[in-house]
Amino acid sequence: MKRRDFVTSALGAAAAASVPYTKASASDISANTLKGESTVLTKAELKELGDSLRGKLLLPSSDGYDQARKIWNGMWNDKRPALVARCSGIKDVLNAVEFARTHDLLVALRGGGHSISGKSICEGGMVIDMSPMDGVHVDPFAKTARVEPGVLLGALDQASQHFGLATTAGVVSHTGAAGLTLGGGIGRLQRKHGLTIDNLISADVITPDGRFLRASQEDNEDLFWGLRGGGGNFGIVTSFEYQLHKVGPKVLNVSFMYPISDAKDVLNFYFDFNMNAPDDLYIGAGLVIPPGEPGFAMISGCYFGDFEEGERLLEPLRKFGKPMFSNIGPIDYVDLQSRNDRNNEHGHYYYAKSGFFTDIETAVIDNAVERFAGTSSRRTLLLISPFGGAVGRVAEDATAFSHRDTQYQIEISSGWENAALSDGNVQWCRNYWEALDPFTSGGFYVNFVVDQGQQQVNENYRGNFDRLVALKNKYDPTNFLRLNANIEPTV
Ligand SMILES: Cc1cc2nc3c(=O)[nH]c(=O)nc-3n(C[C@H](O)[C@H](O)[C@H](O)COP(=O)(O)OP(=O)(O)OC[C@H]3O[C@@H](n4cnc5c(N)ncnc54)[C@H](O)[C@@H]3O)c2cc1C
C-alpha cells in the first residue's frame, strides 16, 4: 500500500511519532487472507500502517499483543491474529480497513469483545480493535446519546443516568454496545421502549470499500435498515446515536429465589404471571446452579412505573411459594444493570445456546427442569427473558430483526475455569439444548450464533433474508465482513 492511500493528519502523524507502534516491525510476517491463503506483509508495509495510526499496531512480538488478543470468553484465547490495529479514531479505522482490503486479509472487528462465539478475534488475520474508542456523549436536552464503538454498556448507562435517562441496554454492564446493538439489543427496558435497535437514531459507518456514510431514516435508509439486526454484516460502525428516555434513577427491584426442588412450580407460576404483564414490568425467570452448590430457581426483574402500582401488581408473586430470599424494593437503575457482572467474569470458559419461543408448552418446562444439572466445577444457568410489549409492536420487516413475534428468549449457558472441562461442558449444553430446541420458533438471537450452520443462519433471517442478501451484495460484495452471523453475498 502506498503512503498516500492512508488518511493522515497532522495530529495523527504527531501522535504516531510519539507512540512507537511496535518493536516487532523488524521483519516481514505472514497473515491469512479472506480466501484462507497465506500472504506476506513486509516490514515496510507494516511500518507504513503503524505510522498511519494514532493508536498502536500490535504484532505477535509486541508488548500488549497477548492482552489485546484476549476476549471475554476464554474459549477463544488460543487464537493468534497476525496483527491487531488498536484504533483511536475514525481515521485509524479507515486506514486499517484500507490496509486489510489491499492485502485481502481476514478481518475480525472488536468492540466490547463479548462475542460468545469468538467472532471478534481470528487466527492469522487482522483484528480491527475499536475498544480504545470509548467516548460517550449524552445530550440531555435532545435526550440522545452518541457512543463510539468501544463503549461498554455500563458507561452508556452511567452517562445517561446522570441525567435520569437511559435506553435499552443488556443486563451485564461490561458487554459492548456495538455488537449488542447490531444484533438487536435485548434488555430490561425492551418491553417499554423496544430493542436497542428500536432506539437507534443513526449510525456512522465505514463501508468495506472505504466510504464513510451516515445511516438513518433520512440517509442511506437501506443500510440503516440492515444495521438494525443484521449483526455487523454491512459496515464498520464508528458511532451510534440512541434515543434516550426518562428512567429511574430508582426503579422497583424484583428478586425472588426458591429451592431448586420447586423449579417446576416456579416456572409454571412465572409463565402464568407474566402473561398479563404491562410494558412497565420486566420479569424474567431462571435456574442457576453455582459450582458445587444445590442451586436455586429465580424470578427477577424490575418495574419501571409508579412504585405503589408496582407493589400492587406484584402481590401475587409476593404470595407465591416459599422463597429462600425475596425482595421488592427500590434500586438504582445503574446498580441493577451491573448486578450480574460478577457472575460473568472475563477469561473464564463459556458456552451458550439460545432460542426464541412464541409460546411455552408444558414440555418446555418439564424438559428444562428435568434435564437441568450442575457439577462441582461449572456454573450452570437457564435464563428466560420476556419479550412482547414494545418489541412486538414493530413490524417484522421494519428492521432486519424479524423475530417480533417472540414472547420469550430462553438461553442456557455454562461457565467454568478449567480448560480441561471444556469438551464435557460444551457437550452437556448441546445435549440439554436438544431437549428445548424443538419448541423454539426456529429462530435464535444472532448475537448468540455459536455453531449453527449457514442454512440455519440464513433461515433465521426469515422473510428479511432476500433483502439482506441484496444489501450485502451492494455494501459488502466480497464478504469482507464475514465473522458474524454471516449473510453470504451472491454476486
Ligand atoms: C456476559 C454477556 C452478557 C450478555 N448480555 C446480553 C444482553 O443482556 N442483551 C443482549 O442483547 N446481548 C447480550 N449479550 C450478547 C452480546 O450482545 C453479544 O455478545 C455482542 O456481540 C457483544 O458486543 P461486543 O461489542 O462486546 O462484541 P465484540 O466481540 O467486540 O463483537 C462481536 C461482533 O459484533 C460485530 N461488531 C462489533 N463492533 C462492530 C462495529 N463497530 N461495527 C460493525 N460490527 C461490529 C462484529 O461482527 C463482531 O464480531 C451478552 C454477552 C455476554 C458475553
XYZ file of C-alpha atoms and ligand atoms in Angstrom:
544
model
C 0.000 0.000 0.000
C 1.229 3.491 -0.833
C 1.672 6.061 1.894
C -0.708 8.426 0.102
C -3.513 5.859 0.358
C -3.694 6.439 4.070
C -5.804 9.166 5.560
C -3.282 11.154 7.524
C -3.482 14.210 9.694
C -1.046 16.411 11.497
C -2.484 15.132 14.756
C -2.152 11.525 13.659
C 1.412 11.983 12.472
C 2.426 13.766 15.640
C 0.885 11.088 17.800
C 2.423 8.307 15.748
C 5.823 9.899 16.168
C 5.479 9.974 19.925
C 3.993 6.473 20.277
C 6.218 3.833 18.657
C 3.739 1.481 17.046
C 5.667 -1.723 17.595
C 9.116 -3.117 18.080
C 8.030 -6.100 16.002
C 8.304 -4.327 12.684
C 11.835 -5.630 12.266
C 10.710 -8.410 9.967
C 8.099 -9.436 7.478
C 5.202 -11.509 8.780
C 2.721 -13.848 7.175
C -1.016 -13.415 7.523
C -4.170 -15.199 6.444
C -6.305 -13.845 3.632
C -10.063 -13.943 3.140
C -9.569 -16.924 0.827
C -7.745 -18.830 3.564
C -4.386 -18.454 1.864
C -1.213 -17.054 3.335
C 0.247 -13.700 2.334
C 3.380 -11.852 3.359
C 3.166 -8.406 4.922
C 6.523 -6.709 4.563
C 8.314 -4.748 7.212
C 7.855 -1.586 5.124
C 4.120 -2.138 4.695
C 3.670 -2.747 8.402
C 5.671 0.336 9.271
C 3.524 2.385 6.926
C 0.351 1.108 8.572
C 1.778 1.651 12.055
C 2.811 5.202 11.168
C -0.679 5.953 9.886
C -2.382 5.010 13.155
C -2.880 7.266 16.113
C -3.391 4.077 18.124
C -0.951 1.180 18.227
C -0.295 -1.558 15.744
C 0.460 -4.752 17.630
C 2.274 -7.736 16.151
C 2.775 -11.089 17.920
C 6.044 -9.941 19.468
C 4.728 -6.541 20.608
C 4.186 -5.638 24.220
C 0.461 -5.783 24.829
C -0.267 -8.232 21.989
C -1.291 -11.079 24.294
C -3.626 -8.846 26.222
C -5.101 -7.369 23.051
C -5.908 -10.757 21.520
C -7.896 -11.951 24.542
C -11.630 -11.536 24.563
C -14.237 -12.148 27.254
C -14.762 -15.837 26.503
C -11.587 -17.767 27.361
C -12.608 -20.468 24.861
C -11.025 -18.344 22.112
C -7.848 -17.275 23.831
C -5.685 -19.605 21.767
C -6.402 -17.531 18.624
C -3.399 -15.583 17.388
C -4.096 -12.849 14.849
C -1.208 -11.695 12.662
C -1.826 -8.086 13.631
C -4.090 -6.015 15.838
C -4.821 -2.414 14.863
C -5.809 -0.638 18.064
C -7.853 2.217 16.643
C -8.039 5.605 18.335
C -10.479 7.229 15.947
C -12.261 7.149 12.612
C -9.100 7.728 10.604
C -7.426 4.750 12.242
C -10.372 2.557 11.306
C -10.345 3.883 7.739
C -6.625 3.168 7.454
C -6.967 -0.295 8.954
C -9.821 -1.159 6.573
C -7.813 0.129 3.623
C -4.805 -1.968 4.640
C -6.900 -5.093 5.152
C -8.630 -4.644 1.809
C -5.402 -4.004 -0.065
C -3.915 -7.218 1.308
C -7.165 -9.170 1.164
C -6.806 -10.009 4.861
C -9.170 -11.980 7.010
C -10.626 -9.392 9.383
C -12.269 -9.504 12.804
C -13.974 -6.447 14.317
C -13.708 -5.872 18.020
C -15.919 -3.561 20.041
C -16.530 -4.723 23.613
C -15.015 -8.163 22.909
C -18.008 -10.117 24.242
C -18.702 -12.260 21.216
C -19.636 -15.573 22.802
C -18.529 -17.478 19.726
C -15.229 -15.633 19.387
C -16.100 -13.674 16.247
C -14.098 -10.635 17.375
C -10.792 -12.466 17.153
C -9.293 -14.518 14.323
C -6.434 -16.859 13.600
C -3.717 -15.301 11.458
C -5.849 -12.378 10.269
C -6.193 -8.745 11.288
C -8.194 -7.506 14.251
C -9.605 -4.017 13.858
C -9.846 -3.272 17.546
C -12.082 -0.319 18.333
C -12.099 -0.819 22.095
C -9.941 2.304 22.660
C -12.749 4.379 21.040
C -14.829 4.625 24.179
C -16.345 8.104 24.156
C -19.955 8.675 25.258
C -21.715 11.984 24.727
C -25.162 12.486 26.203
C -27.310 15.399 25.095
C -29.819 15.745 27.965
C -31.813 18.382 26.083
C -32.393 16.321 22.963
C -32.449 13.123 25.104
C -29.913 11.385 22.884
C -26.591 9.645 23.376
C -23.792 9.269 20.850
C -21.322 6.498 21.577
C -18.147 5.238 19.952
C -17.777 1.532 19.076
C -15.632 0.581 22.074
C -18.156 1.785 24.634
C -19.336 -0.714 27.230
C -22.949 -0.689 28.386
C -22.051 0.436 31.902
C -20.530 3.638 30.540
C -23.615 4.316 28.430
C -25.965 3.645 31.354
C -23.933 5.755 33.764
C -23.588 8.733 31.449
C -27.297 8.614 30.597
C -28.458 8.079 34.171
C -26.530 11.146 35.243
C -29.438 12.968 33.589
C -32.099 10.445 34.643
C -32.123 8.956 31.151
C -31.495 5.525 29.607
C -32.031 3.438 26.516
C -32.459 -0.322 26.242
C -29.138 -1.977 27.047
C -28.145 -5.505 28.072
C -28.005 -6.958 31.546
C -24.224 -7.244 32.020
C -22.561 -3.852 32.116
C -19.186 -4.923 30.676
C -20.809 -6.014 27.373
C -20.017 -3.852 24.332
C -22.672 -1.542 22.939
C -21.533 -2.057 19.329
C -22.022 -5.789 18.877
C -25.086 -5.808 21.103
C -26.794 -3.073 19.111
C -26.104 -4.530 15.679
C -27.687 -7.841 16.637
C -30.807 -6.217 18.122
C -30.129 -5.405 21.760
C -32.119 -7.220 24.430
C -32.511 -5.623 27.854
C -34.725 -4.742 30.783
C -36.218 -1.706 29.056
C -37.251 -3.578 25.932
C -40.899 -4.187 26.795
C -41.309 -0.472 27.490
C -39.057 1.078 24.843
C -38.233 -1.703 22.387
C -34.926 -3.314 21.500
C -31.757 -1.218 21.394
C -32.122 -1.006 17.594
C -35.610 0.435 18.019
C -33.886 3.339 19.771
C -31.101 3.767 17.234
C -31.413 7.141 15.509
C -28.343 6.984 13.317
C -25.010 5.273 12.837
C -21.802 6.447 11.165
C -20.427 3.643 9.054
C -17.249 2.827 7.160
C -18.137 0.537 4.302
C -15.755 -2.262 3.280
C -14.799 -0.200 0.196
C -13.704 2.634 2.467
C -16.575 5.119 2.239
C -17.758 6.984 5.324
C -21.559 7.143 5.443
C -24.291 8.151 7.803
C -27.156 5.677 8.085
C -30.511 6.888 9.408
C -34.136 7.151 8.296
C -33.024 10.113 6.150
C -29.597 8.962 4.910
C -28.839 5.577 3.349
C -32.072 4.207 4.709
C -31.407 0.740 3.259
C -28.150 0.470 5.194
C -29.865 1.745 8.343
C -32.484 -0.980 7.972
C -29.808 -3.692 7.642
C -27.690 -2.462 10.541
C -30.646 -2.939 12.872
C -30.413 -6.692 13.376
C -28.064 -7.607 10.518
C -25.225 -8.142 13.004
C -22.251 -6.236 11.589
C -22.578 -7.618 8.065
C -22.570 -4.345 6.139
C -20.052 -1.925 7.539
C -17.926 -0.895 10.460
C -19.866 1.414 12.719
C -17.814 4.202 14.268
C -20.645 5.941 16.098
C -24.124 5.037 17.325
C -26.772 7.645 18.170
C -29.530 6.493 20.520
C -32.844 7.884 21.670
C -32.929 8.109 25.470
C -35.947 8.018 27.781
C -36.647 9.133 31.297
C -35.828 6.170 33.549
C -35.433 5.987 37.336
C -32.923 6.752 38.647
C -34.636 4.407 41.123
C -36.744 1.568 39.786
C -38.568 -1.176 41.673
C -36.329 -4.218 42.020
C -37.955 -7.665 41.991
C -35.856 -10.555 43.218
C -37.086 -13.972 44.411
C -35.087 -17.172 44.944
C -36.633 -20.595 45.570
C -35.223 -24.062 46.288
C -34.303 -25.828 43.056
C -36.713 -28.605 44.066
C -39.571 -26.126 43.445
C -38.317 -25.288 39.950
C -41.315 -26.665 38.025
C -43.838 -24.827 40.178
C -41.792 -21.645 39.939
C -41.599 -21.728 36.145
C -45.292 -22.632 35.802
C -46.222 -19.745 38.074
C -43.869 -17.390 36.234
C -45.290 -18.029 32.775
C -48.876 -17.570 34.042
C -47.973 -14.438 35.959
C -46.046 -12.832 33.129
C -48.823 -13.395 30.592
C -50.627 -10.195 31.584
C -47.602 -8.097 32.490
C -47.794 -4.440 31.458
C -44.934 -2.916 29.456
C -43.502 -1.348 32.614
C -42.900 -4.772 34.125
C -39.853 -6.733 33.005
C -39.726 -10.018 34.840
C -37.528 -12.942 33.869
C -37.004 -16.339 35.425
C -34.221 -18.837 35.626
C -32.494 -21.826 37.113
C -28.988 -21.454 38.495
C -26.510 -23.979 39.853
C -23.263 -22.390 41.087
C -20.298 -24.817 41.164
C -20.794 -27.474 43.812
C -23.992 -25.971 45.215
C -27.573 -27.228 45.152
C -28.756 -24.304 43.046
C -31.961 -22.329 43.009
C -34.841 -21.178 40.837
C -35.438 -17.466 40.495
C -37.892 -14.864 39.347
C -36.338 -11.466 38.964
C -36.617 -8.196 37.151
C -37.918 -4.719 37.741
C -40.865 -2.365 37.401
C -40.374 0.998 35.729
C -43.684 2.625 36.692
C -45.152 4.060 39.873
C -43.889 2.067 42.886
C -47.292 1.690 44.581
C -48.822 0.392 41.384
C -45.861 -1.967 41.026
C -46.307 -3.314 44.555
C -49.968 -3.977 43.773
C -49.158 -5.765 40.517
C -46.524 -7.877 42.216
C -48.780 -9.008 45.065
C -49.445 -12.478 43.519
C -45.693 -13.004 43.240
C -45.182 -11.971 46.850
C -47.766 -14.553 47.903
C -46.423 -17.378 45.755
C -44.459 -20.337 47.143
C -41.792 -20.424 49.813
C -38.893 -18.269 48.608
C -35.482 -18.573 50.265
C -34.976 -14.910 49.507
C -37.351 -12.186 48.402
C -37.082 -8.500 47.706
C -39.372 -5.935 46.185
C -37.877 -2.529 46.740
C -36.205 0.493 45.171
C -32.837 0.108 43.485
C -30.722 2.489 41.399
C -31.141 1.520 37.756
C -27.337 1.572 37.198
C -26.835 -0.805 40.141
C -29.463 -3.150 38.765
C -27.772 -3.049 35.361
C -24.424 -4.147 36.780
C -25.753 -6.690 39.273
C -24.893 -9.687 37.061
C -21.350 -8.549 36.277
C -19.569 -10.631 38.882
C -21.130 -13.861 37.614
C -19.751 -13.232 34.135
C -16.041 -12.858 34.698
C -13.637 -12.216 31.854
C -11.378 -15.071 30.795
C -13.472 -17.944 32.113
C -14.650 -20.546 29.611
C -18.252 -20.207 28.421
C -20.666 -21.937 26.123
C -24.276 -20.946 25.462
C -27.247 -21.882 23.306
C -30.448 -19.927 22.979
C -33.652 -19.686 21.025
C -36.813 -17.674 20.609
C -40.191 -19.014 21.743
C -43.611 -17.758 20.647
C -45.380 -19.795 23.306
C -44.387 -22.115 26.111
C -45.660 -25.676 26.088
C -45.696 -27.727 29.280
C -42.990 -29.935 27.785
C -40.609 -26.965 27.671
C -40.887 -26.524 31.419
C -40.716 -30.269 32.071
C -37.636 -30.714 29.874
C -35.989 -27.553 31.184
C -36.278 -28.695 34.781
C -35.733 -32.434 34.399
C -32.625 -32.133 32.209
C -31.035 -29.299 34.198
C -27.949 -30.492 36.091
C -24.910 -28.920 37.688
C -21.447 -30.123 38.623
C -18.964 -29.048 41.262
C -16.818 -27.313 38.671
C -19.142 -25.279 36.450
C -21.792 -22.631 36.806
C -24.942 -23.759 35.031
C -27.696 -21.381 34.011
C -31.051 -21.344 32.284
C -32.331 -17.836 31.722
C -35.759 -16.792 30.462
C -36.096 -13.237 29.122
C -39.561 -11.843 28.368
C -40.241 -10.184 25.029
C -43.574 -8.752 23.871
C -44.606 -5.190 24.707
C -42.870 -2.576 22.565
C -40.667 -5.210 20.860
C -43.717 -6.888 19.363
C -45.308 -3.653 18.134
C -42.652 -3.180 15.458
C -43.351 -4.816 12.094
C -41.217 -7.873 11.223
C -39.862 -6.150 8.119
C -39.339 -2.704 9.697
C -35.791 -3.658 10.684
C -33.536 -6.607 9.870
C -34.526 -8.143 13.238
C -37.512 -10.227 12.201
C -38.400 -12.087 15.404
C -41.027 -9.642 16.590
C -43.469 -12.420 17.481
C -41.094 -13.715 20.170
C -42.611 -13.998 23.636
C -39.548 -15.381 25.392
C -35.888 -15.974 24.775
C -34.502 -18.981 26.617
C -30.761 -19.210 26.981
C -28.745 -21.962 28.581
C -25.125 -21.470 29.429
C -22.215 -22.890 31.326
C -19.119 -21.196 32.696
C -16.010 -22.888 34.097
C -12.389 -22.115 34.885
C -10.546 -25.289 33.915
C -9.919 -25.682 30.173
C -9.766 -29.454 30.546
C -13.508 -29.454 31.271
C -14.454 -27.665 28.059
C -15.410 -30.658 25.906
C -17.642 -32.200 28.554
C -19.372 -28.954 29.470
C -19.969 -27.977 25.852
C -21.417 -31.398 25.128
C -23.661 -31.202 28.183
C -25.046 -27.856 26.957
C -25.635 -29.206 23.461
C -27.474 -32.250 24.813
C -29.576 -30.099 27.123
C -30.451 -27.746 24.292
C -31.620 -30.666 22.157
C -34.459 -31.065 24.658
C -35.587 -27.444 24.201
C -34.761 -26.685 20.590
C -37.827 -28.445 19.076
C -40.079 -25.973 20.908
C -38.445 -22.775 19.618
C -39.912 -20.738 16.776
C -36.887 -21.971 14.803
C -35.228 -18.656 15.467
C -32.368 -17.511 17.639
C -30.667 -14.249 18.524
C -27.872 -13.542 16.017
C -25.645 -12.394 18.879
C -25.867 -15.930 20.229
C -24.804 -17.567 16.984
C -22.479 -20.319 18.149
C -22.231 -23.382 15.961
C -25.276 -23.083 13.717
C -24.718 -23.996 10.070
C -25.069 -21.484 7.217
C -28.521 -22.778 6.259
C -29.793 -22.228 9.805
C -28.303 -18.739 9.843
C -29.998 -17.903 6.531
C -33.366 -19.209 7.714
C -33.043 -17.261 10.929
C -33.340 -14.001 8.955
C -36.764 -15.244 7.867
C -38.684 -13.023 5.406
C -35.928 -10.397 5.556
C -33.294 -12.717 4.122
C -33.572 -11.781 0.421
C -33.440 -8.087 1.226
C -30.387 -8.673 3.419
C -28.608 -10.565 0.643
C -29.329 -7.681 -1.764
C -27.893 -5.285 0.813
C -24.829 -7.468 1.302
C -24.313 -7.542 -2.476
C -24.467 -3.763 -2.512
C -22.305 -2.912 0.509
C -20.045 -5.933 1.009
C -19.881 -7.992 -2.200
C -16.543 -9.609 -1.244
C -17.810 -10.676 2.186
C -15.058 -8.669 3.827
C -17.186 -8.736 6.991
C -17.736 -12.447 7.427
C -17.019 -13.133 11.075
C -20.623 -12.679 12.198
C -23.997 -14.378 11.659
C -22.979 -14.203 8.061
C -25.104 -13.170 5.133
C -23.236 -14.502 2.131
C -23.188 -12.263 -0.961
C -24.374 -13.795 -4.212
C -22.505 -11.585 -6.690
C -21.753 -11.664 29.606
C -22.634 -11.356 28.419
C -23.883 -10.807 28.608
C -24.698 -10.518 27.523
N -25.929 -9.957 27.747
C -26.664 -9.561 26.689
C -27.877 -8.856 26.889
O -28.310 -8.618 28.003
N -28.545 -8.459 25.792
C -28.100 -8.688 24.526
O -28.738 -8.270 23.583
N -26.970 -9.382 24.318
C -26.244 -9.814 25.357
N -25.078 -10.491 25.147
C -24.684 -10.824 23.769
C -23.984 -9.611 23.144
O -24.973 -8.804 22.559
C -23.003 -10.038 22.067
O -22.039 -10.874 22.636
C -22.365 -8.841 21.391
O -21.718 -9.266 20.223
C -21.381 -8.124 22.284
O -20.926 -6.959 21.677
P -19.384 -6.545 21.790
O -19.198 -5.239 21.126
O -18.956 -6.696 23.195
O -18.789 -7.717 20.929
P -17.451 -7.956 20.091
O -16.977 -9.303 20.487
O -16.489 -6.839 20.192
O -18.034 -8.004 18.640
C -18.953 -9.018 18.291
C -19.318 -8.838 16.850
O -20.052 -7.635 16.679
C -19.720 -7.039 15.427
N -19.159 -5.713 15.704
C -18.569 -5.295 16.833
N -18.240 -3.993 16.711
C -18.627 -3.608 15.483
C -18.581 -2.381 14.778
N -18.070 -1.272 15.313
N -19.079 -2.331 13.521
C -19.625 -3.438 12.948
N -19.708 -4.629 13.585
C -19.213 -4.704 14.842
C -18.725 -7.937 14.740
O -19.422 -8.832 13.895
C -18.126 -8.701 15.898
O -17.664 -9.980 15.540
C -24.249 -10.791 26.210
C -22.995 -11.364 26.016
C -22.193 -11.645 27.103
C -20.853 -12.273 26.883
